[in-house]
Amino acid sequence: MKRVALLGPGTFTEESAHHYMGTNAFHYVNCKLIDDVFRSTVNGQTDYSVIPIENTFEGSVSLHLDWLVHEVDLPIQAEYVYPISINLLCNEALGDSLADRCSVIKKVVSHGVTLSQCRQFLKTYLPHVELEQVGSNGEAARLVKELGHREVAALAPSGAGSLYGLHTWAQGVQDHQNNFTRFVLVGPEPVSLPEQSVAMTKTTITVTLPDDYPGGLHQLLSAFAWRRINLSKIESRPTKKKLGTYYFYIDIEASMDSVLLPAALQEIEAIGCQVRVLGCYPTYTYQPVHSE
């Protein structure tokens, strides 16, 4: 059975993996930090890692993208998108109204991305509290349970509350309800997720333009445009080698098995661009689970 590293337990990453990959087809290895997730697969302790890389409202998770590009050589093997519903979890069932409940809280613990997705809720109901960032939402719930104080709460998925026996004081507290996170499965070998519907095949590349090349970006984009290859994402990011130097992180709605995409990459390499393919992979569509 293939082993999959992820942030967990009690995280949205774990919840999403169980939804798309099932609970029986893979063996999941829980890690506290994203560094440990990547290293687990790099060192061969696991076969794959599940990585959250983008959110609807916060955009790219910069730390995770930097790991993919600068720290490891793990191809992207699959992608899926999962809805995120954030809950306020506490140790006691206290107070009839949300305002009453929030009035006793002095600290909120969560992952940094989760805290940023709940800014309006925190400003409205918990403007007085201390905010503490931890490595994962599951770790936040565990710490709240361990402390055992009613003054400390976690922002985390409902599964974390069930796992650690916490009470849900408020559901769906994210600032926007249309909140989705994009996850990628990285590892050395291709993988097919059981009983999932493939929406399309995508390819992700990084491109570094030659130094001082006027019109380079225009030529780069033209190579895709005249072939009618759609770029679903293009983002400039620092190379970390020299101030003011950048590469482009690009998601392409096309497969390397096609004729057009390899030709486009050859064209931009011909003008001196450095191209790295991070993966050619299936994108899986989200299907809600309907309980009978």
PDB file of C-alpha atoms in Angstrom:
ATOM      1  CA  MET A   1       0.000   0.000   0.000  1.00  0.00           C
ATOM      2  CA  LYS A   2       1.350   3.416  -1.007  1.00  0.00           C
ATOM      3  CA  ARG A   3       2.202   5.797   1.840  1.00  0.00           C
ATOM      4  CA  VAL A   4       1.099   9.440   1.706  1.00  0.00           C
ATOM      5  CA  ALA A   5       2.525  12.211   3.898  1.00  0.00           C
ATOM      6  CA  LEU A   6       0.318  15.136   4.895  1.00  0.00           C
ATOM      7  CA  LEU A   7      -0.260  17.746   7.585  1.00  0.00           C
ATOM      8  CA  GLY A   8      -2.358  16.063  10.252  1.00  0.00           C
ATOM      9  CA  PRO A   9      -4.271  14.759  11.934  1.00  0.00           C
ATOM     10  CA  GLY A  10      -7.391  16.917  12.097  1.00  0.00           C
ATOM     11  CA  THR A  11      -6.516  19.167   9.130  1.00  0.00           C
ATOM     12  CA  PHE A  12      -8.233  20.258   5.933  1.00  0.00           C
ATOM     13  CA  THR A  13      -5.410  18.500   4.081  1.00  0.00           C
ATOM     14  CA  GLU A  14      -6.298  15.213   5.763  1.00  0.00           C
ATOM     15  CA  GLU A  15     -10.012  15.790   5.200  1.00  0.00           C
ATOM     16  CA  SER A  16      -9.462  16.504   1.505  1.00  0.00           C
ATOM     17  CA  ALA A  17      -7.184  13.479   1.038  1.00  0.00           C
ATOM     18  CA  HIS A  18      -9.756  11.174   2.572  1.00  0.00           C
ATOM     19  CA  HIS A  19     -12.414  12.618   0.259  1.00  0.00           C
ATOM     20  CA  TYR A  20     -10.432  12.166  -2.955  1.00  0.00           C
ATOM     21  CA  MET A  21      -8.165   9.240  -2.137  1.00  0.00           C
ATOM     22  CA  GLY A  22     -10.326   7.264   0.276  1.00  0.00           C
ATOM     23  CA  THR A  23      -9.383   5.856   3.639  1.00  0.00           C
ATOM     24  CA  ASN A  24      -8.413   2.342   2.543  1.00  0.00           C
ATOM     25  CA  ALA A  25      -6.428   2.667  -0.703  1.00  0.00           C
ATOM     26  CA  PHE A  26      -3.502   4.576   0.859  1.00  0.00           C
ATOM     27  CA  HIS A  27      -1.686   4.636   4.189  1.00  0.00           C
ATOM     28  CA  TYR A  28      -1.509   8.173   5.559  1.00  0.00           C
ATOM     29  CA  VAL A  29       1.472   9.458   7.525  1.00  0.00           C
ATOM     30  CA  ASN A  30       0.700  12.516   9.663  1.00  0.00           C
ATOM     31  CA  CYS A  31       3.275  15.325   9.968  1.00  0.00           C
ATOM     32  CA  LYS A  32       3.260  18.443  12.133  1.00  0.00           C
ATOM     33  CA  LEU A  33       5.126  20.735   9.709  1.00  0.00           C
ATOM     34  CA  ILE A  34       5.112  21.139   5.933  1.00  0.00           C
ATOM     35  CA  ASP A  35       8.899  20.689   5.960  1.00  0.00           C
ATOM     36  CA  ASP A  36       8.390  17.201   7.398  1.00  0.00           C
ATOM     37  CA  VAL A  37       5.781  16.411   4.738  1.00  0.00           C
ATOM     38  CA  PHE A  38       8.163  17.182   1.878  1.00  0.00           C
ATOM     39  CA  ARG A  39      11.192  15.534   3.486  1.00  0.00           C
ATOM     40  CA  SER A  40       9.238  12.363   4.181  1.00  0.00           C
ATOM     41  CA  THR A  41       8.762  11.775   0.456  1.00  0.00           C
ATOM     42  CA  VAL A  42      12.193  13.063  -0.562  1.00  0.00           C
ATOM     43  CA  ASN A  43      13.818  10.616   1.863  1.00  0.00           C
ATOM     44  CA  GLY A  44      11.689   7.704   0.626  1.00  0.00           C
ATOM     45  CA  GLN A  45       9.766   7.243   3.870  1.00  0.00           C
ATOM     46  CA  THR A  46       6.550   7.920   1.950  1.00  0.00           C
ATOM     47  CA  ASP A  47       5.583   7.628  -1.713  1.00  0.00           C
ATOM     48  CA  TYR A  48       3.655  10.905  -2.020  1.00  0.00           C
ATOM     49  CA  SER A  49       2.979  14.193  -0.244  1.00  0.00           C
ATOM     50  CA  VAL A  50      -0.257  16.189  -0.248  1.00  0.00           C
ATOM     51  CA  ILE A  51       0.462  19.925  -0.425  1.00  0.00           C
ATOM     52  CA  PRO A  52      -1.998  22.853  -0.239  1.00  0.00           C
ATOM     53  CA  ILE A  53      -0.695  25.424  -2.722  1.00  0.00           C
ATOM     54  CA  GLU A  54      -3.474  27.930  -3.412  1.00  0.00           C
ATOM     55  CA  ASN A  55      -6.641  29.327  -1.836  1.00  0.00           C
ATOM     56  CA  THR A  56      -9.545  31.118  -3.482  1.00  0.00           C
ATOM     57  CA  PHE A  57      -9.080  34.327  -1.512  1.00  0.00           C
ATOM     58  CA  GLU A  58      -5.509  34.234  -0.216  1.00  0.00           C
ATOM     59  CA  GLY A  59      -3.899  33.132  -3.481  1.00  0.00           C
ATOM     60  CA  SER A  60      -0.717  31.076  -3.565  1.00  0.00           C
ATOM     61  CA  VAL A  61       0.741  29.566  -0.409  1.00  0.00           C
ATOM     62  CA  SER A  62       4.194  31.055  -0.957  1.00  0.00           C
ATOM     63  CA  LEU A  63       6.079  28.822   1.479  1.00  0.00           C
ATOM     64  CA  HIS A  64       4.770  25.657  -0.156  1.00  0.00           C
ATOM     65  CA  LEU A  65       5.469  26.868  -3.700  1.00  0.00           C
ATOM     66  CA  ASP A  66       9.015  27.757  -2.662  1.00  0.00           C
ATOM     67  CA  TRP A  67       9.510  24.242  -1.362  1.00  0.00           C
ATOM     68  CA  LEU A  68       8.286  22.776  -4.677  1.00  0.00           C
ATOM     69  CA  VAL A  69      10.506  25.035  -6.771  1.00  0.00           C
ATOM     70  CA  HIS A  70      13.646  25.610  -4.685  1.00  0.00           C
ATOM     71  CA  GLU A  71      13.981  22.814  -2.135  1.00  0.00           C
ATOM     72  CA  VAL A  72      12.838  19.522  -3.667  1.00  0.00           C
ATOM     73  CA  ASP A  73      12.500  17.733  -6.992  1.00  0.00           C
ATOM     74  CA  LEU A  74       9.101  16.074  -6.613  1.00  0.00           C
ATOM     75  CA  PRO A  75       6.884  16.107  -9.728  1.00  0.00           C
ATOM     76  CA  ILE A  76       3.216  17.027  -9.371  1.00  0.00           C
ATOM     77  CA  GLN A  77       1.209  13.854 -10.044  1.00  0.00           C
ATOM     78  CA  ALA A  78      -2.373  15.021  -9.381  1.00  0.00           C
ATOM     79  CA  GLU A  79      -4.413  18.066  -8.419  1.00  0.00           C
ATOM     80  CA  TYR A  80      -7.763  18.602  -6.745  1.00  0.00           C
ATOM     81  CA  VAL A  81      -9.786  21.412  -5.188  1.00  0.00           C
ATOM     82  CA  TYR A  82     -11.608  21.092  -1.871  1.00  0.00           C
ATOM     83  CA  PRO A  83     -14.097  23.403  -0.065  1.00  0.00           C
ATOM     84  CA  ILE A  84     -12.922  24.893   3.230  1.00  0.00           C
ATOM     85  CA  SER A  85     -15.336  25.488   6.123  1.00  0.00           C
ATOM     86  CA  ILE A  86     -13.659  26.847   9.248  1.00  0.00           C
ATOM     87  CA  ASN A  87     -15.077  26.384  12.746  1.00  0.00           C
ATOM     88  CA  LEU A  88     -14.397  27.961  16.129  1.00  0.00           C
ATOM     89  CA  LEU A  89     -13.591  25.106  18.531  1.00  0.00           C
ATOM     90  CA  CYS A  90     -13.397  25.309  22.332  1.00  0.00           C
ATOM     91  CA  ASN A  91     -13.164  23.094  25.390  1.00  0.00           C
ATOM     92  CA  GLU A  92     -16.528  23.916  26.963  1.00  0.00           C
ATOM     93  CA  ALA A  93     -20.115  24.358  25.829  1.00  0.00           C
ATOM     94  CA  LEU A  94     -20.653  27.830  27.252  1.00  0.00           C
ATOM     95  CA  GLY A  95     -23.098  30.693  26.604  1.00  0.00           C
ATOM     96  CA  ASP A  96     -26.217  30.899  24.499  1.00  0.00           C
ATOM     97  CA  SER A  97     -25.088  33.526  21.982  1.00  0.00           C
ATOM     98  CA  LEU A  98     -21.941  33.781  19.911  1.00  0.00           C
ATOM     99  CA  ALA A  99     -21.104  37.094  21.549  1.00  0.00           C
ATOM    100  CA  ASP A 100     -21.348  35.500  25.009  1.00  0.00           C
ATOM    101  CA  ARG A 101     -19.089  32.669  23.954  1.00  0.00           C
ATOM    102  CA  CYS A 102     -16.493  34.920  22.345  1.00  0.00           C
ATOM    103  CA  SER A 103     -16.384  37.255  25.344  1.00  0.00           C
ATOM    104  CA  VAL A 104     -14.479  34.650  27.415  1.00  0.00           C
ATOM    105  CA  ILE A 105     -11.862  33.840  24.747  1.00  0.00           C
ATOM    106  CA  LYS A 106      -8.417  35.387  25.226  1.00  0.00           C
ATOM    107  CA  LYS A 107      -6.404  33.481  22.616  1.00  0.00           C
ATOM    108  CA  VAL A 108      -7.140  31.900  19.225  1.00  0.00           C
ATOM    109  CA  VAL A 109      -4.746  29.314  17.805  1.00  0.00           C
ATOM    110  CA  SER A 110      -4.650  28.265  14.153  1.00  0.00           C
ATOM    111  CA  HIS A 111      -2.598  27.950  10.987  1.00  0.00           C
ATOM    112  CA  GLY A 112      -1.551  31.320   9.565  1.00  0.00           C
ATOM    113  CA  VAL A 113      -3.519  30.857   6.328  1.00  0.00           C
ATOM    114  CA  THR A 114      -6.656  29.957   8.278  1.00  0.00           C
ATOM    115  CA  LEU A 115      -6.335  33.045  10.476  1.00  0.00           C
ATOM    116  CA  SER A 116      -6.063  35.220   7.379  1.00  0.00           C
ATOM    117  CA  GLN A 117      -9.251  33.680   5.970  1.00  0.00           C
ATOM    118  CA  CYS A 118     -11.192  34.699   9.096  1.00  0.00           C
ATOM    119  CA  ARG A 119     -10.112  38.340   9.435  1.00  0.00           C
ATOM    120  CA  GLN A 120     -13.632  39.775   9.441  1.00  0.00           C
ATOM    121  CA  PHE A 121     -14.913  37.251  11.986  1.00  0.00           C
ATOM    122  CA  LEU A 122     -11.952  37.918  14.271  1.00  0.00           C
ATOM    123  CA  LYS A 123     -12.356  41.677  13.914  1.00  0.00           C
ATOM    124  CA  THR A 124     -16.099  41.525  14.651  1.00  0.00           C
ATOM    125  CA  TYR A 125     -16.265  38.987  17.488  1.00  0.00           C
ATOM    126  CA  LEU A 126     -12.706  38.615  18.811  1.00  0.00           C
ATOM    127  CA  PRO A 127     -10.877  41.935  18.380  1.00  0.00           C
ATOM    128  CA  HIS A 128      -9.361  41.643  21.853  1.00  0.00           C
ATOM    129  CA  VAL A 129      -7.744  38.208  21.550  1.00  0.00           C
ATOM    130  CA  GLU A 130      -4.159  37.105  21.080  1.00  0.00           C
ATOM    131  CA  LEU A 131      -3.585  35.209  17.823  1.00  0.00           C
ATOM    132  CA  GLU A 132      -1.081  32.363  17.744  1.00  0.00           C
ATOM    133  CA  GLN A 133       0.078  30.629  14.578  1.00  0.00           C
ATOM    134  CA  VAL A 134       0.954  26.933  14.582  1.00  0.00           C
ATOM    135  CA  GLY A 135       2.026  24.425  11.932  1.00  0.00           C
ATOM    136  CA  SER A 136      -1.426  23.053  11.170  1.00  0.00           C
ATOM    137  CA  ASN A 137      -5.079  23.405  12.148  1.00  0.00           C
ATOM    138  CA  GLY A 138      -5.004  19.938  13.659  1.00  0.00           C
ATOM    139  CA  GLU A 139      -2.100  20.971  15.857  1.00  0.00           C
ATOM    140  CA  ALA A 140      -4.146  24.009  16.937  1.00  0.00           C
ATOM    141  CA  ALA A 141      -7.046  21.803  18.035  1.00  0.00           C
ATOM    142  CA  ARG A 142      -4.677  19.454  19.857  1.00  0.00           C
ATOM    143  CA  LEU A 143      -3.083  22.336  21.759  1.00  0.00           C
ATOM    144  CA  VAL A 144      -6.483  23.708  22.803  1.00  0.00           C
ATOM    145  CA  LYS A 145      -7.490  20.292  24.113  1.00  0.00           C
ATOM    146  CA  GLU A 146      -4.149  19.878  25.905  1.00  0.00           C
ATOM    147  CA  LEU A 147      -4.420  23.271  27.608  1.00  0.00           C
ATOM    148  CA  GLY A 148      -7.972  22.573  28.692  1.00  0.00           C
ATOM    149  CA  HIS A 149      -8.834  26.254  29.218  1.00  0.00           C
ATOM    150  CA  ARG A 150     -12.083  27.779  28.058  1.00  0.00           C
ATOM    151  CA  GLU A 151     -10.203  31.026  27.284  1.00  0.00           C
ATOM    152  CA  VAL A 152      -8.299  29.380  24.399  1.00  0.00           C
ATOM    153  CA  ALA A 153      -9.976  28.447  21.112  1.00  0.00           C
ATOM    154  CA  ALA A 154      -8.928  26.983  17.759  1.00  0.00           C
ATOM    155  CA  LEU A 155      -9.973  27.775  14.202  1.00  0.00           C
ATOM    156  CA  ALA A 156     -10.023  24.383  12.515  1.00  0.00           C
ATOM    157  CA  PRO A 157     -12.152  21.883  10.569  1.00  0.00           C
ATOM    158  CA  SER A 158     -15.014  20.063  12.247  1.00  0.00           C
ATOM    159  CA  GLY A 159     -13.039  16.819  12.044  1.00  0.00           C
ATOM    160  CA  ALA A 160     -10.437  18.254  14.403  1.00  0.00           C
ATOM    161  CA  GLY A 161     -13.181  18.982  16.928  1.00  0.00           C
ATOM    162  CA  SER A 162     -14.424  15.418  16.722  1.00  0.00           C
ATOM    163  CA  LEU A 163     -10.910  14.022  16.962  1.00  0.00           C
ATOM    164  CA  TYR A 164     -10.030  15.944  20.120  1.00  0.00           C
ATOM    165  CA  GLY A 165     -13.458  16.171  21.741  1.00  0.00           C
ATOM    166  CA  LEU A 166     -13.879  19.929  21.368  1.00  0.00           C
ATOM    167  CA  HIS A 167     -17.151  21.875  21.215  1.00  0.00           C
ATOM    168  CA  THR A 168     -18.098  23.844  18.106  1.00  0.00           C
ATOM    169  CA  TRP A 169     -18.976  27.408  19.107  1.00  0.00           C
ATOM    170  CA  ALA A 170     -19.415  28.723  15.563  1.00  0.00           C
ATOM    171  CA  GLN A 171     -19.487  27.088  12.106  1.00  0.00           C
ATOM    172  CA  GLY A 172     -18.361  28.445   8.751  1.00  0.00           C
ATOM    173  CA  VAL A 173     -16.631  31.525  10.183  1.00  0.00           C
ATOM    174  CA  GLN A 174     -14.445  32.150   7.107  1.00  0.00           C
ATOM    175  CA  ASP A 175     -14.952  35.587   5.582  1.00  0.00           C
ATOM    176  CA  HIS A 176     -16.137  34.159   2.250  1.00  0.00           C
ATOM    177  CA  GLN A 177     -18.329  31.092   1.873  1.00  0.00           C
ATOM    178  CA  ASN A 178     -17.062  30.277  -1.612  1.00  0.00           C
ATOM    179  CA  ASN A 179     -13.771  29.202  -0.059  1.00  0.00           C
ATOM    180  CA  PHE A 180     -11.742  26.504  -1.819  1.00  0.00           C
ATOM    181  CA  THR A 181      -8.159  25.301  -1.510  1.00  0.00           C
ATOM    182  CA  ARG A 182      -6.169  23.702  -4.280  1.00  0.00           C
ATOM    183  CA  PHE A 183      -4.056  20.697  -3.322  1.00  0.00           C
ATOM    184  CA  VAL A 184      -1.404  18.840  -5.294  1.00  0.00           C
ATOM    185  CA  LEU A 185      -0.124  15.319  -4.831  1.00  0.00           C
ATOM    186  CA  VAL A 186       3.635  15.191  -5.417  1.00  0.00           C
ATOM    187  CA  GLY A 187       5.891  12.167  -5.718  1.00  0.00           C
ATOM    188  CA  PRO A 188       8.258  10.316  -8.041  1.00  0.00           C
ATOM    189  CA  GLU A 189       5.650   8.108  -9.765  1.00  0.00           C
ATOM    190  CA  PRO A 190       2.286   8.719 -11.494  1.00  0.00           C
ATOM    191  CA  VAL A 191      -0.829   7.859  -9.505  1.00  0.00           C
ATOM    192  CA  SER A 192      -4.516   7.410 -10.274  1.00  0.00           C
ATOM    193  CA  LEU A 193      -7.039   8.348  -7.620  1.00  0.00           C
ATOM    194  CA  PRO A 194      -9.785   5.734  -7.164  1.00  0.00           C
ATOM    195  CA  GLU A 195     -13.323   6.499  -8.309  1.00  0.00           C
ATOM    196  CA  GLN A 196     -12.617  10.123  -9.229  1.00  0.00           C
ATOM    197  CA  SER A 197     -13.585  12.097 -12.320  1.00  0.00           C
ATOM    198  CA  VAL A 198     -10.769  13.728 -14.288  1.00  0.00           C
ATOM    199  CA  ALA A 199     -11.690  17.222 -15.485  1.00  0.00           C
ATOM    200  CA  MET A 200      -8.569  17.850 -17.577  1.00  0.00           C
ATOM    201  CA  THR A 201      -4.840  17.308 -17.808  1.00  0.00           C
ATOM    202  CA  LYS A 202      -2.656  20.242 -16.787  1.00  0.00           C
ATOM    203  CA  THR A 203       1.046  20.983 -16.959  1.00  0.00           C
ATOM    204  CA  THR A 204       2.920  23.251 -14.553  1.00  0.00           C
ATOM    205  CA  ILE A 205       6.215  24.862 -15.549  1.00  0.00           C
ATOM    206  CA  THR A 206       8.609  27.522 -14.330  1.00  0.00           C
ATOM    207  CA  VAL A 207      10.217  29.881 -16.823  1.00  0.00           C
ATOM    208  CA  THR A 208      13.191  32.179 -16.213  1.00  0.00           C
ATOM    209  CA  LEU A 209      13.743  34.828 -18.877  1.00  0.00           C
ATOM    210  CA  PRO A 210      17.236  35.672 -20.124  1.00  0.00           C
ATOM    211  CA  ASP A 211      18.740  38.736 -18.460  1.00  0.00           C
ATOM    212  CA  ASP A 212      17.961  42.144 -19.969  1.00  0.00           C
ATOM    213  CA  TYR A 213      15.820  40.760 -22.771  1.00  0.00           C
ATOM    214  CA  PRO A 214      13.393  43.454 -24.022  1.00  0.00           C
ATOM    215  CA  GLY A 215      10.073  41.943 -25.055  1.00  0.00           C
ATOM    216  CA  GLY A 216      10.934  38.569 -23.537  1.00  0.00           C
ATOM    217  CA  LEU A 217       7.669  38.218 -21.643  1.00  0.00           C
ATOM    218  CA  HIS A 218       5.718  39.133 -24.798  1.00  0.00           C
ATOM    219  CA  GLN A 219       7.508  36.444 -26.785  1.00  0.00           C
ATOM    220  CA  LEU A 220       6.945  33.947 -23.976  1.00  0.00           C
ATOM    221  CA  LEU A 221       3.203  34.551 -23.955  1.00  0.00           C
ATOM    222  CA  SER A 222       2.990  34.664 -27.743  1.00  0.00           C
ATOM    223  CA  ALA A 223       4.351  31.123 -27.982  1.00  0.00           C
ATOM    224  CA  PHE A 224       1.229  29.928 -26.168  1.00  0.00           C
ATOM    225  CA  ALA A 225      -1.226  32.475 -27.565  1.00  0.00           C
ATOM    226  CA  TRP A 226      -0.879  31.736 -31.277  1.00  0.00           C
ATOM    227  CA  ARG A 227      -1.215  28.015 -30.548  1.00  0.00           C
ATOM    228  CA  ARG A 228      -4.388  28.763 -28.519  1.00  0.00           C
ATOM    229  CA  ILE A 229      -2.948  27.105 -25.405  1.00  0.00           C
ATOM    230  CA  ASN A 230      -4.702  28.435 -22.312  1.00  0.00           C
ATOM    231  CA  LEU A 231      -2.642  29.525 -19.309  1.00  0.00           C
ATOM    232  CA  SER A 232      -4.834  29.189 -16.208  1.00  0.00           C
ATOM    233  CA  LYS A 233      -2.239  30.845 -13.987  1.00  0.00           C
ATOM    234  CA  ILE A 234       0.911  32.916 -14.422  1.00  0.00           C
ATOM    235  CA  GLU A 235       2.687  34.329 -11.390  1.00  0.00           C
ATOM    236  CA  SER A 236       6.055  36.036 -11.064  1.00  0.00           C
ATOM    237  CA  ARG A 237       8.143  34.978  -8.105  1.00  0.00           C
ATOM    238  CA  PRO A 238      11.662  35.891  -6.899  1.00  0.00           C
ATOM    239  CA  THR A 239      14.490  33.600  -7.974  1.00  0.00           C
ATOM    240  CA  LYS A 240      16.126  34.086  -4.544  1.00  0.00           C
ATOM    241  CA  LYS A 241      19.444  34.537  -6.316  1.00  0.00           C
ATOM    242  CA  LYS A 242      19.526  38.291  -6.910  1.00  0.00           C
ATOM    243  CA  LEU A 243      17.303  41.213  -5.944  1.00  0.00           C
ATOM    244  CA  GLY A 244      14.968  42.144  -8.784  1.00  0.00           C
ATOM    245  CA  THR A 245      15.234  38.812 -10.638  1.00  0.00           C
ATOM    246  CA  TYR A 246      12.115  36.709 -11.097  1.00  0.00           C
ATOM    247  CA  TYR A 247      10.839  33.537 -12.683  1.00  0.00           C
ATOM    248  CA  PHE A 248       7.307  32.775 -13.864  1.00  0.00           C
ATOM    249  CA  TYR A 249       5.222  29.994 -12.348  1.00  0.00           C
ATOM    250  CA  ILE A 250       2.737  28.907 -15.026  1.00  0.00           C
ATOM    251  CA  ASP A 251      -0.196  26.473 -15.033  1.00  0.00           C
ATOM    252  CA  ILE A 252      -1.146  25.315 -18.526  1.00  0.00           C
ATOM    253  CA  GLU A 253      -4.375  23.607 -19.575  1.00  0.00           C
ATOM    254  CA  ALA A 254      -2.625  21.161 -21.886  1.00  0.00           C
ATOM    255  CA  SER A 255      -0.700  17.897 -21.755  1.00  0.00           C
ATOM    256  CA  MET A 256       2.922  17.213 -22.559  1.00  0.00           C
ATOM    257  CA  ASP A 257       1.578  14.320 -24.653  1.00  0.00           C
ATOM    258  CA  SER A 258       0.075  16.821 -27.100  1.00  0.00           C
ATOM    259  CA  VAL A 259       1.924  18.176 -30.139  1.00  0.00           C
ATOM    260  CA  LEU A 260       1.423  21.876 -29.414  1.00  0.00           C
ATOM    261  CA  LEU A 261       2.719  22.222 -25.840  1.00  0.00           C
ATOM    262  CA  PRO A 262       6.184  20.658 -26.346  1.00  0.00           C
ATOM    263  CA  ALA A 263       6.552  22.832 -29.457  1.00  0.00           C
ATOM    264  CA  ALA A 264       5.687  25.955 -27.433  1.00  0.00           C
ATOM    265  CA  LEU A 265       8.284  25.071 -24.802  1.00  0.00           C
ATOM    266  CA  GLN A 266      10.914  24.513 -27.498  1.00  0.00           C
ATOM    267  CA  GLU A 267      10.105  27.944 -28.943  1.00  0.00           C
ATOM    268  CA  ILE A 268      10.619  29.782 -25.661  1.00  0.00           C
ATOM    269  CA  GLU A 269      13.777  27.810 -24.926  1.00  0.00           C
ATOM    270  CA  ALA A 270      15.074  28.938 -28.329  1.00  0.00           C
ATOM    271  CA  ILE A 271      14.975  32.579 -27.197  1.00  0.00           C
ATOM    272  CA  GLY A 272      17.077  31.713 -24.144  1.00  0.00           C
ATOM    273  CA  CYS A 273      14.414  30.990 -21.504  1.00  0.00           C
ATOM    274  CA  GLN A 274      15.116  28.355 -18.868  1.00  0.00           C
ATOM    275  CA  VAL A 275      12.137  25.995 -18.619  1.00  0.00           C
ATOM    276  CA  ARG A 276      11.472  23.454 -15.890  1.00  0.00           C
ATOM    277  CA  VAL A 277       8.457  21.140 -16.001  1.00  0.00           C
ATOM    278  CA  LEU A 278       7.107  20.612 -12.468  1.00  0.00           C
ATOM    279  CA  GLY A 279       4.519  18.078 -13.584  1.00  0.00           C
ATOM    280  CA  CYS A 280       1.960  16.958 -16.137  1.00  0.00           C
ATOM    281  CA  TYR A 281      -1.031  15.637 -14.205  1.00  0.00           C
ATOM    282  CA  PRO A 282      -4.785  15.023 -14.032  1.00  0.00           C
ATOM    283  CA  THR A 283      -7.073  17.528 -12.323  1.00  0.00           C
ATOM    284  CA  TYR A 284      -9.888  15.919 -10.339  1.00  0.00           C
ATOM    285  CA  THR A 285     -13.276  17.550  -9.872  1.00  0.00           C
ATOM    286  CA  TYR A 286     -14.953  17.938  -6.484  1.00  0.00           C
ATOM    287  CA  GLN A 287     -18.078  15.842  -5.935  1.00  0.00           C
ATOM    288  CA  PRO A 288     -19.977  16.473  -2.646  1.00  0.00           C
ATOM    289  CA  VAL A 289     -20.750  13.416  -0.541  1.00  0.00           C
ATOM    290  CA  HIS A 290     -24.510  13.071  -0.168  1.00  0.00           C
ATOM    291  CA  SER A 291     -25.650  11.272   2.962  1.00  0.00           C
ATOM    292  CA  GLU A 292     -28.852   9.275   2.713  1.00  0.00           C
TER     293      GLU A 292
END
